[in-house]
Coordinates of N, CA and C in Angstrom, one line a residue:
Chain I
A12 N 3.1 12.8 -2.7 CA 2.0 12.4 -1.8 C 2.5 12.2 -0.4
A13 N 1.7 12.6 0.6 CA 2.2 12.4 1.9 C 2.2 10.9 2.3
G14 N 3.2 10.5 3.0 CA 3.3 9.1 3.5 C 3.2 9.0 5.0
V15 N 3.3 7.8 5.4 CA 3.3 7.6 6.9 C 4.7 8.0 7.4
I16 N 4.6 8.9 8.5 CA 5.8 9.5 9.1 C 6.0 8.8 10.4
Q17 N 7.3 8.4 10.6 CA 7.6 7.8 11.9 C 8.8 8.5 12.5
S18 N 8.8 8.7 13.8 CA 9.9 9.3 14.5 C 10.1 8.7 15.8
P19 N 11.3 8.6 16.3 CA 12.5 9.0 15.6 C 12.9 7.9 14.6
R20 N 13.7 8.1 13.7 CA 14.1 7.1 12.7 C 15.1 6.1 13.4
H21 N 15.9 6.6 14.3 CA 16.9 5.7 15.0 C 16.9 6.1 16.4
L22 N 17.0 5.1 17.3 CA 16.9 5.3 18.7 C 17.8 4.3 19.4
I23 N 18.7 4.7 20.3 CA 19.5 3.8 21.0 C 19.2 4.0 22.5
K24 N 19.0 2.9 23.2 CA 18.6 2.9 24.6 C 19.4 1.8 25.3
E25 N 19.5 2.0 26.6 CA 20.1 1.0 27.5 C 19.0 0.0 27.9
K26 N 19.4 -1.2 28.4 CA 18.5 -2.1 29.0 C 17.8 -1.5 30.1
R27 N 16.5 -1.8 30.3 CA 15.6 -1.4 31.4 C 15.2 0.1 31.2
E28 N 15.6 0.7 30.1 CA 15.1 2.1 29.9 C 13.7 2.0 29.1
T29 N 13.2 3.2 28.9 CA 11.9 3.3 28.2 C 12.1 4.0 26.9
A30 N 11.3 3.6 25.9 CA 11.4 4.3 24.6 C 9.9 4.5 24.1
T31 N 9.8 5.6 23.4 CA 8.5 6.0 22.8 C 8.7 6.2 21.3
L32 N 7.9 5.6 20.5 CA 8.0 5.8 19.0 C 6.7 6.4 18.6
K33 N 6.8 7.3 17.6 CA 5.6 8.0 17.2 C 5.3 7.7 15.7
C34 N 4.0 7.8 15.4 CA 3.6 7.5 14.0 C 2.5 8.5 13.6
Y35 N 2.7 9.1 12.4 CA 1.7 10.0 11.9 C 1.2 9.4 10.6
P36 N -0.1 9.0 10.6 CA -0.6 8.3 9.4 C -0.8 9.2 8.2
I37 N -1.0 8.6 7.1 CA -1.4 9.4 5.9 C -2.6 10.2 6.2
P38 N -2.7 11.5 5.8 CA -3.9 12.3 6.1 C -5.2 11.6 5.7
R39 N -6.1 11.7 6.6 CA -7.5 11.1 6.4 C -7.5 9.6 6.7
H40 N -6.3 8.9 6.9 CA -6.3 7.5 7.3 C -6.7 7.5 8.8
D41 N -7.6 6.6 9.2 CA -8.1 6.5 10.5 C -7.6 5.3 11.3
T42 N -6.8 4.4 10.6 CA -6.4 3.2 11.2 C -4.9 3.1 11.2
V43 N -4.3 2.8 12.3 CA -2.8 2.6 12.3 C -2.5 1.2 12.9
Y44 N -1.4 0.7 12.4 CA -0.9 -0.6 12.8 C 0.6 -0.5 13.2
W45 N 1.0 -1.4 14.1 CA 2.4 -1.4 14.5 C 2.9 -2.8 14.2
Y46 N 4.1 -2.9 13.6 CA 4.7 -4.2 13.3 C 6.2 -4.1 13.8
Q47 N 6.7 -5.2 14.2 CA 8.1 -5.3 14.7 C 8.8 -6.3 13.8
Q48 N 10.0 -5.9 13.3 CA 10.8 -6.7 12.5 C 12.2 -6.9 13.1
G49 N 12.4 -8.0 13.7 CA 13.7 -8.3 14.3 C 14.8 -8.6 13.2
P50 N 16.0 -8.5 13.5 CA 17.1 -8.8 12.5 C 16.9 -10.1 11.8
G51 N 16.8 -10.0 10.5 CA 16.7 -11.2 9.7 C 15.3 -11.9 9.8
Q52 N 14.4 -11.2 10.4 CA 13.0 -11.8 10.6 C 12.0 -11.1 9.7
D53 N 10.9 -11.7 9.5 CA 9.8 -11.1 8.8 C 9.0 -10.2 9.8
P54 N 8.3 -9.2 9.4 CA 7.6 -8.4 10.3 C 6.5 -9.1 11.0
Q55 N 6.3 -8.8 12.3 CA 5.3 -9.4 13.1 C 4.3 -8.3 13.6
F56 N 3.0 -8.6 13.5 CA 2.0 -7.7 13.9 C 2.0 -7.5 15.4
L57 N 1.9 -6.3 15.9 CA 1.9 -6.0 17.3 C 0.5 -5.6 17.7
I58 N 0.0 -4.5 17.1 CA -1.3 -4.0 17.6 C -1.8 -3.0 16.5
S59 N -3.1 -2.8 16.5 CA -3.7 -1.8 15.6 C -4.8 -1.0 16.3
F60 N -5.1 0.2 15.8 CA -6.1 1.1 16.3 C -7.0 1.6 15.2
Y61 N -8.3 1.7 15.5 CA -9.2 2.3 14.5 C -10.0 3.3 15.3
E62 N -10.0 4.5 14.8 CA -10.8 5.6 15.4 C -10.5 5.7 16.9
K63 N -9.2 5.6 17.2 CA -8.7 5.8 18.6 C -8.9 4.7 19.5
M64 N -9.5 3.6 19.0 CA -9.8 2.4 19.9 C -8.9 1.3 19.4
Q65 N -8.4 0.5 20.4 CA -7.7 -0.7 20.0 C -8.5 -1.6 19.1
S66 N -8.0 -2.0 18.0 CA -8.8 -2.8 17.0 C -8.4 -4.3 17.1
D67 N -7.1 -4.5 17.1 CA -6.6 -5.9 17.1 C -5.3 -6.0 17.8
K68 N -5.0 -7.1 18.3 CA -3.8 -7.3 19.1 C -3.0 -8.5 18.7
G69 N -1.7 -8.4 18.5 CA -0.9 -9.5 18.1 C 0.0 -9.9 19.2
S70 N 1.3 -10.1 18.8 CA 2.3 -10.6 19.8 C 3.0 -9.4 20.5
I71 N 2.2 -8.6 21.1 CA 2.8 -7.4 21.7 C 3.1 -7.8 23.2
P72 N 4.3 -7.6 23.7 CA 4.7 -7.9 25.1 C 3.9 -7.0 26.0
D73 N 3.7 -7.4 27.2 CA 3.0 -6.6 28.2 C 3.7 -5.4 28.6
R74 N 5.0 -5.4 28.3 CA 5.8 -4.2 28.6 C 5.6 -3.0 27.6
F75 N 4.9 -3.4 26.6 CA 4.6 -2.4 25.5 C 3.2 -1.9 25.7
S76 N 3.0 -0.7 25.4 CA 1.6 -0.2 25.3 C 1.5 0.8 24.1
A77 N 0.4 1.1 23.6 CA 0.2 2.0 22.5 C -1.1 2.6 22.6
Q78 N -1.2 3.8 21.9 CA -2.5 4.4 21.8 C -2.6 5.3 20.6
Q79 N -3.8 5.6 20.2 CA -4.0 6.5 19.1 C -4.7 7.7 19.6
F80 N -4.3 8.9 19.2 CA -4.7 10.2 19.7 C -5.8 10.7 18.8
S81 N -6.4 11.9 19.2 CA -7.5 12.5 18.5 C -7.1 12.9 17.1
D82 N -5.9 13.2 16.9 CA -5.4 13.6 15.5 C -5.0 12.4 14.7
Y83 N -5.3 11.2 15.2 CA -5.0 9.9 14.6 C -3.5 9.4 14.7
H84 N -2.6 10.3 15.2 CA -1.3 9.8 15.3 C -1.3 8.8 16.5
S85 N -0.2 7.9 16.4 CA -0.2 6.9 17.4 C 1.2 6.9 18.0
E86 N 1.3 6.4 19.3 CA 2.6 6.2 20.0 C 2.7 4.8 20.5
L87 N 3.9 4.3 20.4 CA 4.2 3.0 21.0 C 5.2 3.2 22.1
N88 N 4.8 2.8 23.3 CA 5.6 3.0 24.5 C 6.2 1.6 24.9
M89 N 7.5 1.6 25.1 CA 8.1 0.3 25.4 C 8.9 0.6 26.7
S90 N 8.6 -0.2 27.7 CA 9.3 0.0 29.0 C 10.2 -1.3 29.3
S91 N 11.0 -1.1 30.3 CA 11.9 -2.2 30.7 C 12.5 -2.9 29.5
L92 N 13.2 -2.1 28.7 CA 13.7 -2.6 27.4 C 14.7 -3.8 27.6
E93 N 14.6 -4.7 26.7 CA 15.5 -5.9 26.7 C 16.2 -5.9 25.4
L94 N 17.3 -6.6 25.4 CA 18.2 -6.7 24.2 C 17.4 -7.2 23.0
G95 N 16.4 -8.1 23.3 CA 15.6 -8.7 22.2 C 14.6 -7.8 21.6
D96 N 14.5 -6.6 22.2 CA 13.6 -5.6 21.7 C 14.2 -4.8 20.5
S97 N 15.5 -5.0 20.3 CA 16.2 -4.3 19.2 C 15.6 -4.8 17.9
A98 N 15.0 -3.9 17.2 CA 14.3 -4.3 15.9 C 14.0 -3.0 15.2
L99 N 13.4 -3.2 14.0 CA 12.8 -2.2 13.2 C 11.3 -2.2 13.5
Y100 N 10.8 -1.0 13.9 CA 9.4 -1.0 14.2 C 8.7 -0.2 13.1
F101 N 7.7 -0.8 12.5 CA 7.0 -0.2 11.4 C 5.6 0.3 11.9
C102 N 5.2 1.4 11.4 CA 3.9 1.8 11.5 C 3.3 1.8 10.1
A103 N 2.0 1.5 10.1 CA 1.3 1.5 8.8 C -0.1 2.1 9.0
S104 N -0.6 2.6 7.9 CA -2.0 3.2 8.1 C -2.9 2.8 6.9
S105 N -4.1 2.9 7.1 CA -5.1 2.6 6.1 C -6.4 3.4 6.3
L106 N -7.2 3.5 5.4 CA -8.5 4.2 5.5 C -9.6 3.1 5.8
G107 N -10.2 3.2 7.0 CA -11.2 2.3 7.4 C -10.6 1.1 8.0
R108 N -11.4 0.4 8.8 CA -11.0 -0.7 9.6 C -10.9 -2.0 8.7
G109 N -11.8 -2.1 7.9 CA -11.8 -3.3 7.0 C -10.7 -3.1 6.0
A110 N -10.2 -4.2 5.5 CA -9.0 -4.2 4.6 C -9.5 -4.0 3.2
S111 N -10.2 -2.9 2.9 CA -10.7 -2.6 1.6 C -9.7 -1.8 0.8
G112 N -8.8 -1.2 1.4 CA -7.8 -0.4 0.7 C -6.4 -0.9 1.0
E113 N -5.4 -0.3 0.4 CA -4.1 -0.8 0.6 C -3.6 -0.3 2.0
L114 N -2.6 -1.0 2.5 CA -1.9 -0.7 3.7 C -0.6 0.0 3.3
F115 N -0.3 1.1 3.9 CA 0.9 1.8 3.6 C 1.8 1.9 4.8
F116 N 3.0 1.5 4.6 CA 4.0 1.5 5.7 C 4.9 2.7 5.7
G117 N 5.3 3.1 6.9 CA 6.3 4.1 7.1 C 7.7 3.5 6.9
E118 N 8.7 4.3 7.0 CA 10.1 3.9 6.8 C 10.6 3.1 8.0
G119 N 10.0 3.2 9.1 CA 10.4 2.4 10.3 C 11.2 3.2 11.3
S120 N 11.2 2.8 12.5 CA 12.1 3.3 13.5 C 13.0 2.2 14.0
R121 N 14.3 2.4 13.9 CA 15.2 1.4 14.3 C 15.6 1.6 15.8
L122 N 15.2 0.6 16.6 CA 15.6 0.7 18.0 C 16.7 -0.3 18.3
T123 N 17.7 0.2 18.9 CA 18.9 -0.6 19.4 C 18.9 -0.5 20.9
V124 N 18.9 -1.7 21.5 CA 19.0 -1.7 23.0 C 20.4 -2.3 23.3
L125 N 21.1 -1.5 24.1 CA 22.5 -1.9 24.5 C 22.5 -2.5 25.9
Chain B
K22 N -3.1 -22.7 12.3 CA -2.3 -21.5 12.2 C -1.8 -21.2 10.8
Q23 N -2.0 -20.0 10.3 CA -1.6 -19.7 9.0 C -0.1 -19.6 8.9
E24 N 0.5 -20.2 7.9 CA 1.9 -20.1 7.7 C 2.1 -19.7 6.2
V25 N 3.1 -18.8 6.0 CA 3.3 -18.2 4.7 C 4.8 -18.5 4.3
T26 N 5.0 -19.1 3.2 CA 6.3 -19.5 2.8 C 6.6 -18.9 1.4
Q27 N 7.8 -18.4 1.2 CA 8.2 -17.9 -0.1 C 9.4 -18.7 -0.6
I28 N 9.3 -19.0 -1.9 CA 10.3 -19.7 -2.6 C 10.6 -19.0 -3.9
P29 N 11.9 -18.8 -4.3 CA 13.1 -19.2 -3.5 C 13.4 -18.2 -2.5
A30 N 14.3 -18.5 -1.6 CA 14.7 -17.6 -0.5 C 15.6 -16.5 -1.1
A31 N 16.3 -16.9 -2.1 CA 17.2 -15.9 -2.8 C 17.3 -16.2 -4.2
L32 N 17.5 -15.2 -5.0 CA 17.5 -15.4 -6.5 C 18.4 -14.3 -7.1
S33 N 19.3 -14.8 -8.0 CA 20.2 -13.9 -8.7 C 20.0 -14.1 -10.2
V34 N 19.7 -13.0 -10.9 CA 19.4 -13.2 -12.3 C 20.1 -12.0 -13.1
P35 N 20.4 -12.3 -14.4 CA 20.9 -11.2 -15.2 C 19.8 -10.2 -15.6
E36 N 20.2 -9.0 -15.8 CA 19.3 -8.0 -16.2 C 18.5 -8.4 -17.5
G37 N 17.2 -8.1 -17.5 CA 16.4 -8.3 -18.7 C 15.6 -9.6 -18.6
E38 N 15.9 -10.4 -17.6 CA 15.1 -11.7 -17.5 C 13.8 -11.4 -16.9
N39 N 12.8 -12.3 -17.3 CA 11.5 -12.3 -16.6 C 11.6 -13.3 -15.5
L40 N 11.0 -13.0 -14.4 CA 11.1 -14.0 -13.2 C 9.8 -14.0 -12.5
V41 N 9.7 -15.1 -11.7 CA 8.5 -15.4 -10.9 C 8.9 -15.7 -9.5
L42 N 8.3 -15.0 -8.6 CA 8.5 -15.3 -7.2 C 7.2 -15.9 -6.6
N43 N 7.4 -16.9 -5.8 CA 6.3 -17.7 -5.3 C 6.0 -17.5 -3.8
C44 N 4.7 -17.5 -3.5 CA 4.2 -17.4 -2.1 C 3.2 -18.4 -1.9
S45 N 3.3 -19.2 -0.8 CA 2.4 -20.2 -0.5 C 1.8 -20.0 0.9
F46 N 0.6 -20.2 1.1 CA 0.0 -20.1 2.5 C -0.9 -21.3 2.8
T47 N -1.0 -21.7 4.0 CA -1.5 -22.9 4.4 C -3.1 -22.9 4.6
D48 N -3.6 -21.7 4.9 CA -5.1 -21.6 5.1 C -5.6 -20.7 4.0
S49 N -6.5 -21.3 3.2 CA -7.0 -20.6 2.0 C -8.0 -19.6 2.3
A50 N -8.5 -19.5 3.6 CA -9.5 -18.5 4.0 C -8.8 -17.2 4.3
I51 N -8.6 -16.4 3.2 CA -7.9 -15.2 3.4 C -8.7 -14.0 2.8
Y52 N -8.5 -12.8 3.3 CA -9.2 -11.7 2.8 C -8.4 -11.0 1.7
N53 N -7.1 -10.8 2.0 CA -6.2 -10.1 1.0 C -4.9 -10.7 1.0
L54 N -4.2 -10.5 0.0 CA -2.8 -10.8 -0.1 C -2.1 -9.6 -0.7
Q55 N -1.0 -9.2 -0.1 CA -0.3 -8.0 -0.6 C 1.2 -8.3 -0.8
W56 N 1.7 -7.8 -1.8 CA 3.1 -8.0 -2.1 C 3.8 -6.6 -1.8
F57 N 5.0 -6.8 -1.1 CA 5.8 -5.6 -0.7 C 7.2 -5.8 -1.2
R58 N 7.8 -4.7 -1.3 CA 9.3 -4.7 -1.6 C 10.0 -4.0 -0.4
Q59 N 11.1 -4.5 0.0 CA 11.9 -3.9 1.1 C 13.3 -3.8 0.7
D60 N 13.9 -2.6 0.7 CA 15.3 -2.4 0.5 C 16.0 -2.5 1.8
P61 N 17.3 -2.9 1.8 CA 18.0 -3.1 3.1 C 17.8 -2.0 4.1
G62 N 17.4 -2.3 5.3 CA 17.2 -1.4 6.3 C 16.1 -0.3 6.1
K63 N 15.3 -0.6 5.1 CA 14.3 0.4 4.8 C 12.9 -0.1 5.1
G64 N 11.9 0.7 4.8 CA 10.5 0.4 5.0 C 10.0 -0.5 4.0
L65 N 8.7 -0.8 4.1 CA 8.0 -1.7 3.2 C 7.3 -0.9 2.2
T66 N 7.5 -1.1 0.9 CA 6.8 -0.4 -0.2 C 5.8 -1.4 -0.8
S67 N 4.5 -0.9 -0.8 CA 3.5 -1.8 -1.3 C 3.6 -1.8 -2.8
L68 N 3.5 -3.1 -3.4 CA 3.6 -3.3 -4.8 C 2.2 -3.5 -5.4
L69 N 1.6 -4.6 -4.9 CA 0.3 -5.0 -5.4 C -0.6 -5.5 -4.3
L70 N -1.9 -5.2 -4.3 CA -2.8 -5.8 -3.3 C -3.8 -6.6 -4.1
I71 N -4.0 -7.8 -3.7 CA -5.0 -8.7 -4.4 C -6.1 -9.0 -3.3
Q72 N -7.3 -8.6 -3.5 CA -8.4 -8.9 -2.6 C -8.9 -10.3 -3.0
S73 N -9.6 -10.9 -2.0 CA -9.9 -12.4 -2.1 C -10.8 -12.7 -3.4
S74 N -11.5 -11.7 -3.8 CA -12.4 -11.9 -4.9 C -11.7 -11.7 -6.3
Q75 N -10.4 -11.3 -6.2 CA -9.7 -11.0 -7.4 C -8.7 -12.2 -7.7
R76 N -8.3 -12.3 -8.9 CA -7.4 -13.4 -9.3 C -6.0 -12.8 -9.6
E77 N -6.0 -11.6 -10.1 CA -4.7 -11.0 -10.4 C -4.8 -9.4 -10.4
Q78 N -3.6 -8.8 -10.2 CA -3.4 -7.4 -10.3 C -2.1 -7.1 -11.1
T79 N -2.2 -6.0 -11.8 CA -1.0 -5.6 -12.6 C -0.6 -4.2 -12.3
S80 N 0.7 -3.9 -12.3 CA 1.2 -2.6 -12.2 C 2.5 -2.5 -12.9
G81 N 2.5 -1.8 -14.1 CA 3.7 -1.7 -14.8 C 4.3 -3.1 -15.2
R82 N 5.5 -3.3 -14.8 CA 6.1 -4.6 -15.1 C 5.8 -5.7 -14.2
L83 N 5.0 -5.4 -13.2 CA 4.6 -6.4 -12.2 C 3.2 -7.0 -12.4
N84 N 3.1 -8.3 -12.2 CA 1.8 -8.9 -12.2 C 1.7 -9.9 -11.1
A85 N 0.7 -9.8 -10.3 CA 0.5 -10.8 -9.2 C -0.7 -11.5 -9.4
S86 N -0.7 -12.8 -9.1 CA -1.9 -13.7 -9.3 C -2.1 -14.3 -7.9
L87 N -3.4 -14.7 -7.8 CA -3.8 -15.4 -6.5 C -4.7 -16.6 -6.8
D88 N -4.3 -17.7 -6.3 CA -5.2 -18.9 -6.4 C -5.4 -19.4 -5.0
K89 N -6.5 -19.0 -4.4 CA -6.8 -19.3 -3.0 C -7.0 -20.8 -2.8
S90 N -7.6 -21.5 -3.7 CA -7.9 -22.9 -3.5 C -6.6 -23.7 -3.4
S91 N -5.5 -23.3 -4.1 CA -4.3 -24.0 -3.9 C -3.3 -23.3 -2.9
G92 N -3.8 -22.2 -2.4 CA -2.9 -21.5 -1.4 C -1.7 -20.9 -2.0
R93 N -1.8 -20.3 -3.2 CA -0.6 -19.8 -3.8 C -0.8 -18.4 -4.4
S94 N 0.3 -17.7 -4.4 CA 0.3 -16.4 -5.2 C 1.7 -16.3 -5.9
T95 N 1.7 -15.7 -7.0 CA 3.0 -15.5 -7.7 C 3.1 -14.1 -8.1
L96 N 4.3 -13.6 -8.0 CA 4.6 -12.2 -8.5 C 5.5 -12.4 -9.7
Y97 N 5.1 -11.9 -10.8 CA 5.8 -11.9 -12.0 C 6.4 -10.6 -12.3
I98 N 7.7 -10.6 -12.5 CA 8.5 -9.3 -12.8 C 9.0 -9.5 -14.2
A99 N 8.6 -8.6 -15.1 CA 9.0 -8.7 -16.5 C 10.2 -7.8 -16.7
A100 N 11.1 -8.2 -17.6 CA 12.3 -7.4 -18.0 C 13.0 -6.8 -16.8
S101 N 13.5 -7.7 -15.9 CA 14.1 -7.2 -14.6 C 15.2 -6.2 -14.8
Q102 N 15.3 -5.3 -13.9 CA 16.4 -4.3 -13.9 C 17.2 -4.3 -12.6
P103 N 18.4 -3.8 -12.6 CA 19.2 -3.8 -11.4 C 18.4 -3.1 -10.2
G104 N 17.6 -2.1 -10.6 CA 16.9 -1.4 -9.5 C 15.8 -2.2 -8.9
D105 N 15.5 -3.4 -9.4 CA 14.5 -4.3 -8.8 C 15.1 -5.1 -7.7
S106 N 16.4 -5.0 -7.5 CA 17.1 -5.7 -6.5 C 16.6 -5.3 -5.1
A107 N 16.1 -6.2 -4.3 CA 15.4 -5.9 -3.0 C 14.9 -7.3 -2.5
T108 N 14.4 -7.2 -1.3 CA 13.7 -8.4 -0.8 C 12.2 -8.2 -1.0
Y109 N 11.5 -9.2 -1.5 CA 10.1 -9.2 -1.8 C 9.4 -10.0 -0.8
L110 N 8.4 -9.4 -0.2 CA 7.6 -10.1 0.9 C 6.2 -10.2 0.4
C111 N 5.6 -11.3 0.7 CA 4.1 -11.4 0.5 C 3.5 -11.4 1.9
A112 N 2.3 -10.9 2.1 CA 1.7 -10.9 3.4 C 0.2 -11.3 3.2
V113 N -0.3 -12.1 4.1 CA -1.6 -12.6 4.0 C -2.5 -12.1 5.1
D114 N -3.7 -11.7 4.8 CA -4.6 -11.1 5.8 C -5.8 -12.1 5.9
A115 N -5.9 -12.8 7.0 CA -7.0 -13.7 7.2 C -8.2 -13.2 7.8
S116 N -8.1 -12.0 8.4 CA -9.2 -11.5 9.2 C -9.9 -10.3 8.6
G117 N -9.3 -9.7 7.6 CA -9.9 -8.5 7.0 C -9.5 -7.3 7.8
T118 N -8.5 -7.4 8.7 CA -8.2 -6.2 9.5 C -6.7 -5.9 9.4
Y119 N -6.0 -6.4 8.3 CA -4.6 -6.1 8.1 C -3.7 -6.6 9.2
K120 N -4.2 -7.7 9.9 CA -3.3 -8.3 10.8 C -2.5 -9.3 10.0
Y121 N -1.6 -8.8 9.3 CA -0.8 -9.5 8.3 C 0.1 -10.6 8.9
I122 N 0.2 -11.7 8.2 CA 1.2 -12.7 8.4 C 2.1 -12.6 7.2
F123 N 3.4 -12.3 7.4 CA 4.3 -12.1 6.4 C 5.0 -13.4 6.0
G124 N 5.4 -13.5 4.8 CA 6.2 -14.6 4.3 C 7.7 -14.4 4.7
T125 N 8.5 -15.4 4.4 CA 9.9 -15.3 4.8 C 10.7 -14.5 3.8
G126 N 10.1 -14.1 2.7 CA 10.8 -13.2 1.8 C 11.7 -13.9 0.7
T127 N 11.8 -13.2 -0.4 CA 12.8 -13.6 -1.4 C 13.7 -12.5 -1.7
R128 N 15.0 -12.7 -1.5 CA 16.0 -11.7 -1.8 C 16.4 -11.8 -3.2
L129 N 16.1 -10.8 -4.0 CA 16.4 -10.7 -5.4 C 17.5 -9.8 -5.7
K130 N 18.4 -10.3 -6.5 CA 19.5 -9.5 -7.0 C 19.5 -9.6 -8.6
V131 N 19.4 -8.5 -9.2 CA 19.4 -8.4 -10.7 C 20.8 -7.8 -11.1
L132 N 21.5 -8.6 -11.8 CA 22.9 -8.2 -12.2 C 22.9 -7.4 -13.5
A133 N 23.7 -6.3 -13.5 CA 23.7 -5.5 -14.7 C 24.6 -6.1 -15.8

């Protein structure tokens, strides 16, 4: 069965650079979520989108922005990268905005900021 | 503010044992609780989802229960195997929108 696809899987950037992460949800899933997991930390909710509109917002820095496109894939843009942005970034998808079904996570994109 | 705690933080057991992982949350007004498994450096694999109206869910050797009034969930793993070695995370959804708050995780090691 198709899963949530994230790219790139690994990314190395310098401080103050910009990074873009992509997420392709499970087919027919219309809601995507972004989570950030720092080293040794539990995942923290960043932002979610339903039907291409921002649905909910968590602890996402102002330097980060995200959007969901017409094909439901989503991109997380991170600018002015800081060392503390080094983390595993997860995308997840579900069908429908309400939590009536399971949430499925991708394998994550590991960002390292040097 | 919702806080989610998992006990124990780490657990090492011999193969074949039945074990229980605990998850506690401070605010009982939740929509869902989901248990995940995470292998080192890998993504989150969904194990069981318990909706607020349910008391337990079962999948194979796994059984998860939910007691909202006491703010607790348990994940029972029967006949543990070395392949069960991973970190187990519970996540609580208080808004019905999957804005999950994750627990601190339990690192499980099953010895052959």
